[in-house]
Tab-separated table of C-alpha atoms and ligand atoms in Angstrom:
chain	number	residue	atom	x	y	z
A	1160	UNK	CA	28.702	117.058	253.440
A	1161	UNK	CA	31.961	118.324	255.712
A	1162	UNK	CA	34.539	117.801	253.424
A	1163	UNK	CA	35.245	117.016	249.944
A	1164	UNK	CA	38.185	115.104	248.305
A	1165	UNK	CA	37.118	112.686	246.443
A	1166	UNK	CA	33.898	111.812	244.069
A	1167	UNK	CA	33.185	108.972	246.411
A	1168	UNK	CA	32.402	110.696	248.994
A	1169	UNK	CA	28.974	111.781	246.540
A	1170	UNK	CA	27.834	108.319	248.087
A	1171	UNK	CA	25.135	107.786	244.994
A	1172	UNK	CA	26.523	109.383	242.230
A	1173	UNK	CA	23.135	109.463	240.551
A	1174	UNK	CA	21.621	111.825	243.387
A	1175	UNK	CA	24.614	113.651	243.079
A	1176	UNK	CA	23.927	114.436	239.648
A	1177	UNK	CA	20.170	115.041	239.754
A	1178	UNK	CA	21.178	117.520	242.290
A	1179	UNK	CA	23.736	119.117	239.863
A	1180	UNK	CA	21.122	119.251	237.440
A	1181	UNK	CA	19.103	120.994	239.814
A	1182	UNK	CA	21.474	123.741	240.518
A	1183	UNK	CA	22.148	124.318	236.474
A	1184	UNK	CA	18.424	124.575	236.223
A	1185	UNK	CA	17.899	126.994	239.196
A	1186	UNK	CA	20.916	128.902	239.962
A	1187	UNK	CA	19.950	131.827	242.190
A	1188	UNK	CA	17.647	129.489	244.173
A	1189	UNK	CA	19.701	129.058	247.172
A	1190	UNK	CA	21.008	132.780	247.602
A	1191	UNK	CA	20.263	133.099	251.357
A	1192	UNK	CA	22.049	129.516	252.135
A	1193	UNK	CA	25.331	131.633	252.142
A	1194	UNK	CA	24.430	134.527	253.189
A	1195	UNK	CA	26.888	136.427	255.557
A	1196	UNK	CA	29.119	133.168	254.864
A	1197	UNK	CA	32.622	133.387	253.611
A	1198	UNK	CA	34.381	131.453	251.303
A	1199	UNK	CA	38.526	131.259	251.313
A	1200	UNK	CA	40.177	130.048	247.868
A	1201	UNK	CA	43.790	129.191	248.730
A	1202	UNK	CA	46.064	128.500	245.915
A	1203	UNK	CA	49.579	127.132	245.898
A	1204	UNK	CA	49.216	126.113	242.407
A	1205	UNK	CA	47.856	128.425	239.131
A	1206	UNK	CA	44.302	128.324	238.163
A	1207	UNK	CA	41.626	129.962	235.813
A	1208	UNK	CA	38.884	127.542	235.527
A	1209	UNK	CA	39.061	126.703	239.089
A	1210	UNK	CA	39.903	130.049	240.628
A	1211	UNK	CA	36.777	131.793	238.413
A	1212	UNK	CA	33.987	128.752	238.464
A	1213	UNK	CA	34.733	127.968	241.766
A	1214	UNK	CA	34.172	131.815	242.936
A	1215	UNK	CA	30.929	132.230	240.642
A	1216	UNK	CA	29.394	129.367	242.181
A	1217	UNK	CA	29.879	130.860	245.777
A	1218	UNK	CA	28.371	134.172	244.518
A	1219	UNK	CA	25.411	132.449	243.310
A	1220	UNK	CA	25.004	131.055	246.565
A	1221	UNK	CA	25.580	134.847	248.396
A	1222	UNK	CA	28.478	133.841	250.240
A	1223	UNK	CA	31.348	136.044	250.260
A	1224	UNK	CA	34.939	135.313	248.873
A	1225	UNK	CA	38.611	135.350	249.535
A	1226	UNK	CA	40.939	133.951	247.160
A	1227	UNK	CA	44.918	134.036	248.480
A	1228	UNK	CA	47.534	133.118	246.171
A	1229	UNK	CA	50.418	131.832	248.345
A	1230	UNK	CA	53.278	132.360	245.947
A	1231	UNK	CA	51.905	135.897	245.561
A	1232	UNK	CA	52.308	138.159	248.163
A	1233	UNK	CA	51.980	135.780	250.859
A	1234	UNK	CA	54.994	134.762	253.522
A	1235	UNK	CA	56.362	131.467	252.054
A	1236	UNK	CA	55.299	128.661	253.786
A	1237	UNK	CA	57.426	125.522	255.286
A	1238	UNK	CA	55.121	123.257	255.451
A	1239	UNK	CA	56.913	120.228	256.834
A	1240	UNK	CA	57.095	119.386	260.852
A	1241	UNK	CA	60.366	119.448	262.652
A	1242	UNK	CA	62.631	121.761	260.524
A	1243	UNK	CA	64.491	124.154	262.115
A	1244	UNK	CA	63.585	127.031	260.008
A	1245	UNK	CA	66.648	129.607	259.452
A	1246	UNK	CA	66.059	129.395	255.261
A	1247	UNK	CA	63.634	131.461	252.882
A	1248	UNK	CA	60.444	130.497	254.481
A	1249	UNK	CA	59.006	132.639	257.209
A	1250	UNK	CA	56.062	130.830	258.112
A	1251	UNK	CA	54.777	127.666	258.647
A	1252	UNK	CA	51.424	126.289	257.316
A	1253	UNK	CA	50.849	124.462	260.828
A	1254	UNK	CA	50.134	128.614	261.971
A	1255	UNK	CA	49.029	129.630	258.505
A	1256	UNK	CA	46.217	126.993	258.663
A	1257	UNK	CA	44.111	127.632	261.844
A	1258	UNK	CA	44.412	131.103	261.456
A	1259	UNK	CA	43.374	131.492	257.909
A	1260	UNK	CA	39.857	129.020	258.826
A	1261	UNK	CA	39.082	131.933	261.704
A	1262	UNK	CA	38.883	134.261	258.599
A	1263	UNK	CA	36.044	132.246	256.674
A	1264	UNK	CA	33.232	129.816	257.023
A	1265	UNK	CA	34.768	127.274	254.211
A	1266	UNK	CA	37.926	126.586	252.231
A	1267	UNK	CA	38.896	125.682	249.000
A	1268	UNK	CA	42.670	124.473	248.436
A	1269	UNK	CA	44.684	123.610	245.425
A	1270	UNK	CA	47.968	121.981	245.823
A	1271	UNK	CA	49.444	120.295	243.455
A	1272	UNK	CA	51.578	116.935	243.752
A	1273	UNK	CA	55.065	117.972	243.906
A	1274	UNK	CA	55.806	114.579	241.689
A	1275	UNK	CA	59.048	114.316	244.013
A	1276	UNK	CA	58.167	112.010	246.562
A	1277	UNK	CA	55.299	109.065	245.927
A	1278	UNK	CA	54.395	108.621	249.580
A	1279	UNK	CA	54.193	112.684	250.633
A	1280	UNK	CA	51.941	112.654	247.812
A	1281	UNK	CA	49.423	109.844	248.149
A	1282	UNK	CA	49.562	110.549	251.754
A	1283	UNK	CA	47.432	114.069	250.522
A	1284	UNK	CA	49.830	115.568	253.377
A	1285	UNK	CA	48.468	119.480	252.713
A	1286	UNK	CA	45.125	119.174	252.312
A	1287	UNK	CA	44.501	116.528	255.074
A	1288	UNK	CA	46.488	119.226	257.383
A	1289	UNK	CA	43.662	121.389	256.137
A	1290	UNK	CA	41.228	119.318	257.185
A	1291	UNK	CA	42.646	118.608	260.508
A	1292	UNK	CA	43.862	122.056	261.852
A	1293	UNK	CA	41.350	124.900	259.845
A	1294	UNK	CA	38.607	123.751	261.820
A	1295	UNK	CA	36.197	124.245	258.582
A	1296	UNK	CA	35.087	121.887	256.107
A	1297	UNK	CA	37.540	122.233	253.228
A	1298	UNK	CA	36.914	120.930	249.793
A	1299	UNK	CA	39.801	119.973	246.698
A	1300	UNK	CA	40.249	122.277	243.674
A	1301	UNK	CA	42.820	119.823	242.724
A	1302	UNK	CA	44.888	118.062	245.461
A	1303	UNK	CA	48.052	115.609	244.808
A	1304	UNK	CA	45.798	112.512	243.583
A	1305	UNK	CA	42.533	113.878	243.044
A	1306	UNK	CA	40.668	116.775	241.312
A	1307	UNK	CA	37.194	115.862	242.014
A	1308	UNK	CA	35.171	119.236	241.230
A	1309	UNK	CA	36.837	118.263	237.237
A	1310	UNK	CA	35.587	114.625	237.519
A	1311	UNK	CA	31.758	115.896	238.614
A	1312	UNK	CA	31.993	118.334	236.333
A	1313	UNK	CA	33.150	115.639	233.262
A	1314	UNK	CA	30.727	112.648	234.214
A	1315	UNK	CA	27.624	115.973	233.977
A	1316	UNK	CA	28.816	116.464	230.285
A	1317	UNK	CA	28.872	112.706	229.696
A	1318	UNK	CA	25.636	112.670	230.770
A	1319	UNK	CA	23.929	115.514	228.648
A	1320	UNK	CA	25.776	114.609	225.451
A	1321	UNK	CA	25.562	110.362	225.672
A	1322	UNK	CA	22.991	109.214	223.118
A	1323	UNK	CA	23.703	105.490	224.678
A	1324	UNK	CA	22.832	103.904	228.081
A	1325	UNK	CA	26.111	102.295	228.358
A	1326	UNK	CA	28.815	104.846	226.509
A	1327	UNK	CA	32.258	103.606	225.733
A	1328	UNK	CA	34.523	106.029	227.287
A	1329	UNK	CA	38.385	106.138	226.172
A	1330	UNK	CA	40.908	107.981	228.491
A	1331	UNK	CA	44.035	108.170	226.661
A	1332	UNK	CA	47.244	109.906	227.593
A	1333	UNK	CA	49.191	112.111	224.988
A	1334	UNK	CA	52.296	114.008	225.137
A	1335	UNK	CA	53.311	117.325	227.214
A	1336	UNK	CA	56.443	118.437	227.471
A	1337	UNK	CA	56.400	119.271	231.431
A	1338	UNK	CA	56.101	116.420	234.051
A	1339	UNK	CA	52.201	116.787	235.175
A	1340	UNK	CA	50.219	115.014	237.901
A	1341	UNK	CA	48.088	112.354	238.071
A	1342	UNK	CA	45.102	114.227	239.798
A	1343	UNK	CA	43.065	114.518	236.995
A	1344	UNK	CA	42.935	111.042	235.414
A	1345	UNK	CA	43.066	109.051	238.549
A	1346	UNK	CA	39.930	111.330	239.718
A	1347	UNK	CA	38.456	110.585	236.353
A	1348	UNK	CA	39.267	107.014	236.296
A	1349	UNK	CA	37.713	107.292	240.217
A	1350	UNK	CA	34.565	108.763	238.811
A	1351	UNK	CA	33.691	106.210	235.706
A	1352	UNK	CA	34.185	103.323	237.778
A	1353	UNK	CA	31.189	104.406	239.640
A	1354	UNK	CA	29.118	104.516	236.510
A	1355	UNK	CA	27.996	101.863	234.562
A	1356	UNK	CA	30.012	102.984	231.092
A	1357	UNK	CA	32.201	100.636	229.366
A	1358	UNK	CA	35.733	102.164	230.352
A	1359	UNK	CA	38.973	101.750	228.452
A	1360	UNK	CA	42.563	103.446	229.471
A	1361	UNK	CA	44.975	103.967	226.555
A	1362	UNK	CA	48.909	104.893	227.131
A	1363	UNK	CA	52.239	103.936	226.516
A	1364	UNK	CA	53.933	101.297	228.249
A	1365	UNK	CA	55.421	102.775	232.163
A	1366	UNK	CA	52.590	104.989	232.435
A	1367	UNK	CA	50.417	102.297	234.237
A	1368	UNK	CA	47.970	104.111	237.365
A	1369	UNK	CA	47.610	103.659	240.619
A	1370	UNK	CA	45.086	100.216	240.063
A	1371	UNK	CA	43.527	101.824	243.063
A	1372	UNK	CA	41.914	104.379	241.242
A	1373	UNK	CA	41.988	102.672	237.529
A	1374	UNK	CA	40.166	99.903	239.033
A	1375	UNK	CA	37.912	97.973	236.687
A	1376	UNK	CA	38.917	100.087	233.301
A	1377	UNK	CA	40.690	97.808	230.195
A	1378	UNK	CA	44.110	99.234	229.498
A	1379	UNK	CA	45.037	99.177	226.378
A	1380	UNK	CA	48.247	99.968	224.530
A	1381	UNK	CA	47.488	100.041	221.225
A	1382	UNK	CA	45.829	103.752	220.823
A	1383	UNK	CA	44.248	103.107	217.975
A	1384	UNK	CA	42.616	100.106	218.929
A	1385	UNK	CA	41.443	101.545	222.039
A	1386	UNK	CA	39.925	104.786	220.004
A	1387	UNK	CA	37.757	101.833	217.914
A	1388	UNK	CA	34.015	102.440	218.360
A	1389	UNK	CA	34.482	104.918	221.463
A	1390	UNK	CA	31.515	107.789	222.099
A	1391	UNK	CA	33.850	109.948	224.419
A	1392	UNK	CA	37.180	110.718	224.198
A	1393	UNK	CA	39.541	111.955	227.105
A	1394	UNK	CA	42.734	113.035	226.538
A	1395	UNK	CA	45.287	113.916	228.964
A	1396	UNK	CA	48.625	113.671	229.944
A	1397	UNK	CA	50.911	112.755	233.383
A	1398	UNK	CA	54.013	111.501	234.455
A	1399	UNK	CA	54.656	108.327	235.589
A	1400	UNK	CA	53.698	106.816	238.178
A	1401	UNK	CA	55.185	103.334	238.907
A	1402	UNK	CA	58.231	102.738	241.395
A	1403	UNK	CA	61.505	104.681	240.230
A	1404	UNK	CA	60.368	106.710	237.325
A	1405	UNK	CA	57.342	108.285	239.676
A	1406	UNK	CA	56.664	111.744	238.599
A	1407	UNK	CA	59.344	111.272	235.428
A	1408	UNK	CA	58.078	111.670	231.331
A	1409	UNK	CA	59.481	108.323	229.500
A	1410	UNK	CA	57.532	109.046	226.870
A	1411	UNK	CA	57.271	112.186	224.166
A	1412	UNK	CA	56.069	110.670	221.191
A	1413	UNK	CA	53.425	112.786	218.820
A	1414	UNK	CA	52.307	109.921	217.823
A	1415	UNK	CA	49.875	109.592	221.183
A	1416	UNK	CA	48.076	113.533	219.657
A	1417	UNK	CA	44.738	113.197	219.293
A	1418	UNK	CA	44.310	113.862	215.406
A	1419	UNK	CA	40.891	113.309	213.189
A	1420	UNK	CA	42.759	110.684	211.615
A	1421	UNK	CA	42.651	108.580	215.010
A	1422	UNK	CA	38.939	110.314	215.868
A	1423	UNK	CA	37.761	108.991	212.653
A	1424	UNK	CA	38.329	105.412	214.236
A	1425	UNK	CA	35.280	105.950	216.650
A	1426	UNK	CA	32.010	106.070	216.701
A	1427	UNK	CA	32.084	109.841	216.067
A	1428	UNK	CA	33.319	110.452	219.776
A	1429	UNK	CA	33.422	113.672	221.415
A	1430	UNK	CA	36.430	115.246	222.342
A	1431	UNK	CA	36.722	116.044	226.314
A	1432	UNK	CA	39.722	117.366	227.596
A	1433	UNK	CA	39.965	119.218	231.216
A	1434	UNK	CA	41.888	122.400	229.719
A	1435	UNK	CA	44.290	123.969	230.446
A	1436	UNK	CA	45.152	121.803	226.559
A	1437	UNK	CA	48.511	122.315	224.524
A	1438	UNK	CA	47.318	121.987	220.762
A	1439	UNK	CA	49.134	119.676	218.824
A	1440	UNK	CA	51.134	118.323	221.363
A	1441	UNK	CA	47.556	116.613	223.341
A	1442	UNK	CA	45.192	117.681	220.540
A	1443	UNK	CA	45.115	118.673	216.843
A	1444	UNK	CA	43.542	122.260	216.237
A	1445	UNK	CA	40.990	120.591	213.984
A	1446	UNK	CA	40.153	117.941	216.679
A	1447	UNK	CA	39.131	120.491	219.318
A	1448	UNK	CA	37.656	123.075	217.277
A	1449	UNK	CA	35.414	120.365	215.945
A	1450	UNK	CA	31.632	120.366	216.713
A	1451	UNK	CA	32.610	117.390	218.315
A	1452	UNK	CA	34.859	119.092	221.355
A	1453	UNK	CA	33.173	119.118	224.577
A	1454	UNK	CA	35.765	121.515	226.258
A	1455	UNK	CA	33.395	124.335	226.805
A	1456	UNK	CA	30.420	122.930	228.003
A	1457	UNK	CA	33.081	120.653	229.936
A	1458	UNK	CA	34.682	124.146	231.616
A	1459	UNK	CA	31.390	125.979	232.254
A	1460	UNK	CA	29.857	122.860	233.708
A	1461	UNK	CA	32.408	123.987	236.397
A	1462	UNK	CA	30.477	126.127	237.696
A	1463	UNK	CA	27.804	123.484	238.213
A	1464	UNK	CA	29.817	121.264	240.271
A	1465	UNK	CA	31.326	123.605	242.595
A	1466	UNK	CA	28.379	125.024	243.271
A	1467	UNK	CA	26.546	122.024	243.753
A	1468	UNK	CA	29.123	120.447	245.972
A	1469	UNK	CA	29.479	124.004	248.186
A	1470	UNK	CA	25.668	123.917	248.826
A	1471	UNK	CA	25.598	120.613	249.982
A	1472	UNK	CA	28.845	121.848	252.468
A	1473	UNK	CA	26.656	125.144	253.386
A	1474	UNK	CA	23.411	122.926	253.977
A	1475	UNK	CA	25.313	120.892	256.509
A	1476	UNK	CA	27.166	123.756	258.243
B	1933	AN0	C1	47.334	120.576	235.765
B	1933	AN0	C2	47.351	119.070	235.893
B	1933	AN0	O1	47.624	118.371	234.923
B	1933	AN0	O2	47.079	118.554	236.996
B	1933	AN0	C3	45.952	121.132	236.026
B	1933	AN0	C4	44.839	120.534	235.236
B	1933	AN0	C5	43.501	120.994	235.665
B	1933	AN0	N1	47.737	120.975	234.424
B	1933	AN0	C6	48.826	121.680	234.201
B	1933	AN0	O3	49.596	121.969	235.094
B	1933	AN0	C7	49.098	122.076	232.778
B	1934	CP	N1	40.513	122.332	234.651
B	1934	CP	C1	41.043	123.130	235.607
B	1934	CP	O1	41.004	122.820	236.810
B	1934	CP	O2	41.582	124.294	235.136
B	1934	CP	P1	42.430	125.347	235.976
B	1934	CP	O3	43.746	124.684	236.300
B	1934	CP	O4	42.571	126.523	235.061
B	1934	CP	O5	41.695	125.691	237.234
């Protein structure tokens, strides 16, 4: 593999996650594929999950890391073509990019959607100038439409907790009181839609998905009716995404929490959620400190997918 944006490119998902199964299994058995290797972490957005899995996995793999934080100590970058640049931004990312790949081997980048502009943001304008001018093979730790190392990582828990061949899955949105992407449940949606589950999206009316990425799921409205008979529950929030309101919250109600009341209406579901989770506005306390909640296993299966997705980069370097 060169790059990595998207769960598609995994081509058969089901090799994809014998191979992750593979690398859970056997962690240290590929030490000397990165070997004198180095792998740069850029972030423009905050992390813990991503930052920490995503550098474990390279260490069991015995590549080296750099992690930069851009809004920490690095020059600010501009990072759009043709501005004359006399403000507060001293470099620009068409420099910063070549020369950070001729410090490393690979790179990692998360960069959030700035929810501002649709098209900037479905046009993945910072990571594809990663791919194009670092010269490296670059992988997503969340870009502006996708956060596929999550969505491997979610489909492997799936897998080791379903008790059915064909699961009913249930993403539903719930409330949050900052505006927040759509990475992480169009990646999702992205990733069931190459499995065979049954697939159902809850959330309020003007929070409709790209159909691009939602694809063959059943939306459904009514929460409750959606939560009927489901095995796995998703819960998270975004902002809109249709026309005018894109990137706006229309929608605060507490009603959409995931509460036991509304988990009693499955088929005793597990509780995923990506983290990081605001209790009681997405969640009830009880609800995810349930044997039931997944978000754990979900988090430390991080480490599995970013490690099996960087091996298959090293492999092909
Ligand atoms: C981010 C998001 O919703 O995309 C990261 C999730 C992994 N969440 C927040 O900013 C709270
Ligand atoms: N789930 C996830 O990507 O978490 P972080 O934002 O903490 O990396």
């Amino acid at each position: 593999m060169k790059h990595f944006t998207s769960i598609t490119q995994l081509g058969d998902l089901k090799d994809a996650l014998a191979a992750a199964k593979y690398v859970k299994e056997n962690p240290f058995a590929d030490q000397e594929l990165g070997w004198n290797k180095t792998l740069l972490m850029i972030f423009f957005n905050s992390s813990l999950r991503t930052r920490l899995s995503t550098q474990k996995a390279a260490l069991n793999l015995g590549m080296n890391v750099i992690v930069l934080d851009v809004n920490q100590g690095a020059w600010k970058l501009e990072t759009e073509r043709g501005v004359i640049m006399d403000g507060d931004k001293p470099e620009h990312l068409l420099e910063a990019i070549p020369v950070m790949g001729s410090y490393c081997d690979v790179i990692g980048v998360r960069a959030f959607a700035g929810l501002q502009d649709r098209d900037y943001d479905y046009n993945e304008v910072i990571i594809n100038q990663f791919i194009k001018y670092s010269g490296k093979p670059v992988f997503s730790m969340e870009a502006a439409t996708r956060h596929p190392l999550q969505t491997l990582a979610d489909i492997l828990t799936i897998e080791e907790h379903k008790t059915k061949n064909r699961p009913k899955v249930v993403m539903t949105w719930a409330p949050h009181p900052r505006a927040l992407p759509q990475a992480v449940p169009n990646s999702f949606a992205e990733g069931i839609n190459m499995t065979d589950y049954e697939f159902v999206i809850t959330h309020p009316h003007g929070y409709e998905l790209d159909p691009a990425f939602t694809g063959r799921a059943r939306i459904e409205y009514d929460q409750r009716k959606a939560f009927e008979g489901a095995d796995f529950i998703y819960a998270k929030n975004w902002s809109a995404y249709a026309g005018d309101n894109y990137g706006k919250i229309l929608c605060t109600d507490r009603d959409w929490t995931v509460d036991a009341e509304k988990m009693a209406l499955t088929d005793n579901a597990f509780f995923m959620h990506c983290l990081p989770v605001r209790r009681n506005m997405i969640v009830s306390d009880d609800v995810i400190e349930s044997p039931r909640s997944l978000v754990i296993p979900e988090a430390a299966n991080r480490v599995v997918s970013a490690q099996t997705i960087l091996k298959s980069i090293l492999s092909d370097l």
